[in-house]
Amino acid sequence: MKRYLVPAVLALLLLAAGCASQDTRGQGPSGGPGGPGVQGESGGPGGPGGPGGPVTAEQRVADMKTRLGLTDEQVAAVTPIIQEQLEGEKSLMDQARSGDSDARKAVQQKMDDLNWETDKKLAKILTEDQMLAYSKWRDEMAAKRNSDRPEPPEGGPGGGRPPRQ
């Protein structure tokens, strides 16, 4: 069973990362919303989709330490991985904003690949229980981001007739 658990967890993380990669956040000044002293990805002010701006590697790792019970050694090993991921995500999001829909699809694939690589690296550092908790946390964050998005109008993009009841 263990043989199937890690690939399953990584697949779930990849799916969650795909949803998460479409998140756009406002940028607050360092002393205002999103600056020091606000909560990171815990869902409070400054959380994803909120007014607080992009999450930093330090915020993400601090949340991981709290939620997953990381040791100091794990924190030291995870920090550069998260930093690399966030830098890659920022670069890819910049590419997506400047391209057409075909370019955005290519960027989405690159984002999925980046998240997959990050998850593989984290799986080497985190325990099985920590990896499961991480997967659950990422799924929750993706669900929260998706629930914050407005629903499309009834009847589809053209606003036609609503579906039959």
Coordinates of C-alpha atoms in Angstrom, one line a residue:
M1 CA 0.0 0.0 0.0
K2 CA 2.8 2.4 0.8
R3 CA 4.0 1.9 -2.7
Y4 CA 0.8 3.5 -4.0
L5 CA 0.4 6.1 -1.3
V6 CA 3.2 8.5 -2.3
P7 CA 2.3 8.7 -6.0
A8 CA -1.4 9.2 -5.0
V9 CA -0.4 12.0 -2.6
L10 CA 1.8 13.6 -5.2
A11 CA -1.0 13.3 -7.8
L12 CA -3.4 15.1 -5.4
L13 CA -0.8 17.8 -4.8
L14 CA -0.4 18.3 -8.5
L15 CA -4.1 18.6 -8.9
A16 CA -4.3 21.1 -6.1
A17 CA -1.3 23.0 -7.4
G18 CA -3.0 23.3 -10.8
C19 CA -6.0 25.0 -9.1
A20 CA -3.7 27.1 -7.0
S21 CA -1.7 28.4 -9.9
Q22 CA -4.6 30.4 -11.2
D23 CA -4.6 32.5 -8.0
T24 CA -3.8 36.2 -8.4
R25 CA -3.2 38.4 -5.4
G26 CA -3.0 42.1 -4.9
Q27 CA 0.2 43.6 -3.8
G28 CA 0.2 45.7 -0.6
P29 CA 3.1 47.8 0.6
S30 CA 5.4 46.1 3.1
G31 CA 4.0 48.1 6.0
G32 CA 0.3 47.7 4.9
P33 CA -1.8 44.7 4.1
G34 CA 0.4 41.8 3.3
G35 CA 3.3 43.3 5.2
P36 CA 4.8 42.0 8.4
G37 CA 2.5 40.8 11.1
V38 CA -0.3 39.5 8.9
Q39 CA -1.2 35.9 8.7
G40 CA 0.1 34.0 5.7
E41 CA -1.9 31.1 4.1
S42 CA -3.9 30.5 7.3
G43 CA -7.0 32.1 5.8
G44 CA -6.8 35.3 7.8
P45 CA -5.9 38.8 6.5
G46 CA -3.1 38.5 4.1
G47 CA -4.2 34.9 3.1
P48 CA -4.5 33.8 -0.5
G49 CA -7.1 35.7 -2.5
G50 CA -7.3 38.3 0.3
P51 CA -6.1 41.8 0.4
G52 CA -2.7 40.9 1.7
G53 CA -0.5 40.3 -1.4
P54 CA 1.7 37.4 -2.3
V55 CA 2.9 35.0 0.3
T56 CA 6.6 34.9 1.0
A57 CA 8.7 31.7 1.4
E58 CA 9.1 32.6 5.1
Q59 CA 5.4 32.8 5.6
R60 CA 4.8 29.5 3.8
V61 CA 7.5 27.7 5.7
A62 CA 6.2 29.1 9.0
D63 CA 2.7 27.9 8.2
M64 CA 4.2 24.5 7.2
K65 CA 6.1 24.3 10.5
T66 CA 3.0 25.0 12.5
R67 CA 0.6 22.8 10.5
L68 CA 3.0 19.9 9.9
G69 CA 5.1 20.0 13.0
L70 CA 8.4 20.4 11.0
T71 CA 11.6 20.0 12.9
D72 CA 14.3 22.6 12.6
E73 CA 16.2 20.4 10.2
Q74 CA 13.1 20.0 8.0
V75 CA 12.6 23.8 8.1
A76 CA 16.2 24.3 6.9
A77 CA 15.7 21.7 4.1
V78 CA 12.2 22.9 3.0
T79 CA 13.0 26.7 2.9
P80 CA 15.1 26.7 -0.3
I81 CA 12.6 24.4 -2.0
I82 CA 9.7 26.7 -1.2
Q83 CA 11.7 29.8 -2.2
E84 CA 12.5 28.2 -5.6
Q85 CA 8.9 27.2 -6.1
L86 CA 7.5 30.7 -5.3
E87 CA 10.1 32.3 -7.6
G88 CA 9.2 29.9 -10.4
E89 CA 5.5 30.6 -9.8
K90 CA 6.0 34.4 -10.0
S91 CA 7.9 34.1 -13.2
L92 CA 5.3 31.8 -14.8
M93 CA 2.5 34.1 -13.7
D94 CA 4.2 37.0 -15.3
Q95 CA 4.5 35.0 -18.5
A96 CA 0.8 34.1 -18.3
R97 CA -0.3 37.7 -17.9
S98 CA 1.6 38.8 -20.9
G99 CA 0.4 36.0 -23.3
D100 CA -2.7 34.9 -25.1
S101 CA -4.8 31.8 -24.1
D102 CA -2.4 29.4 -25.9
A103 CA 0.6 30.8 -24.0
R104 CA -1.4 30.6 -20.7
K105 CA -2.1 26.9 -21.4
A106 CA 1.6 26.3 -21.9
V107 CA 2.4 28.2 -18.7
Q108 CA -0.2 26.2 -16.8
Q109 CA 1.6 23.0 -17.9
K110 CA 4.9 24.5 -16.7
M111 CA 3.2 25.4 -13.4
D112 CA 2.0 21.9 -13.0
D113 CA 5.5 20.6 -13.7
L114 CA 7.0 23.0 -11.2
N115 CA 4.6 21.9 -8.5
W116 CA 5.1 18.3 -9.2
E117 CA 8.9 18.7 -8.9
T118 CA 8.4 20.6 -5.6
D119 CA 6.2 17.9 -4.2
K120 CA 8.7 15.2 -5.1
K121 CA 11.4 17.2 -3.3
L122 CA 9.2 17.7 -0.3
A123 CA 8.3 14.0 -0.2
K124 CA 12.0 13.2 0.4
I125 CA 12.0 15.5 3.5
L126 CA 8.6 15.1 5.0
T127 CA 7.3 12.0 6.8
E128 CA 4.3 10.2 5.3
D129 CA 2.0 11.8 7.9
Q130 CA 3.4 15.2 7.2
M131 CA 3.0 14.7 3.4
L132 CA -0.6 13.7 3.9
A133 CA -1.3 16.7 6.1
Y134 CA 0.4 18.9 3.5
S135 CA -1.7 17.5 0.7
K136 CA -4.9 18.1 2.7
W137 CA -3.8 21.7 3.5
R138 CA -3.1 22.4 -0.2
D139 CA -6.5 21.0 -1.2
E140 CA -8.2 23.2 1.4
M141 CA -6.4 26.3 0.1
A142 CA -7.3 25.4 -3.5
A143 CA -10.9 24.9 -2.5
K144 CA -11.0 28.2 -0.7
R145 CA -9.5 30.1 -3.7
N146 CA -12.1 28.4 -6.0
S147 CA -15.0 29.3 -3.7
D148 CA -13.9 32.9 -3.7
R149 CA -14.4 33.1 -7.5
P150 CA -17.7 34.3 -8.8
E151 CA -20.0 31.7 -10.5
P152 CA -20.5 32.1 -14.2
P153 CA -23.9 33.4 -15.3
E154 CA -26.7 30.9 -15.8
G155 CA -27.2 29.8 -19.4
G156 CA -23.5 29.8 -20.1
P157 CA -21.2 32.6 -21.5
G158 CA -23.9 34.0 -23.8
G159 CA -26.4 34.2 -20.9
G160 CA -29.0 32.1 -22.9
R161 CA -31.7 30.1 -21.3
P162 CA -31.1 28.6 -17.9
P163 CA -30.8 24.8 -17.8
R164 CA -34.0 22.7 -17.5
Q165 CA -35.1 21.7 -14.0

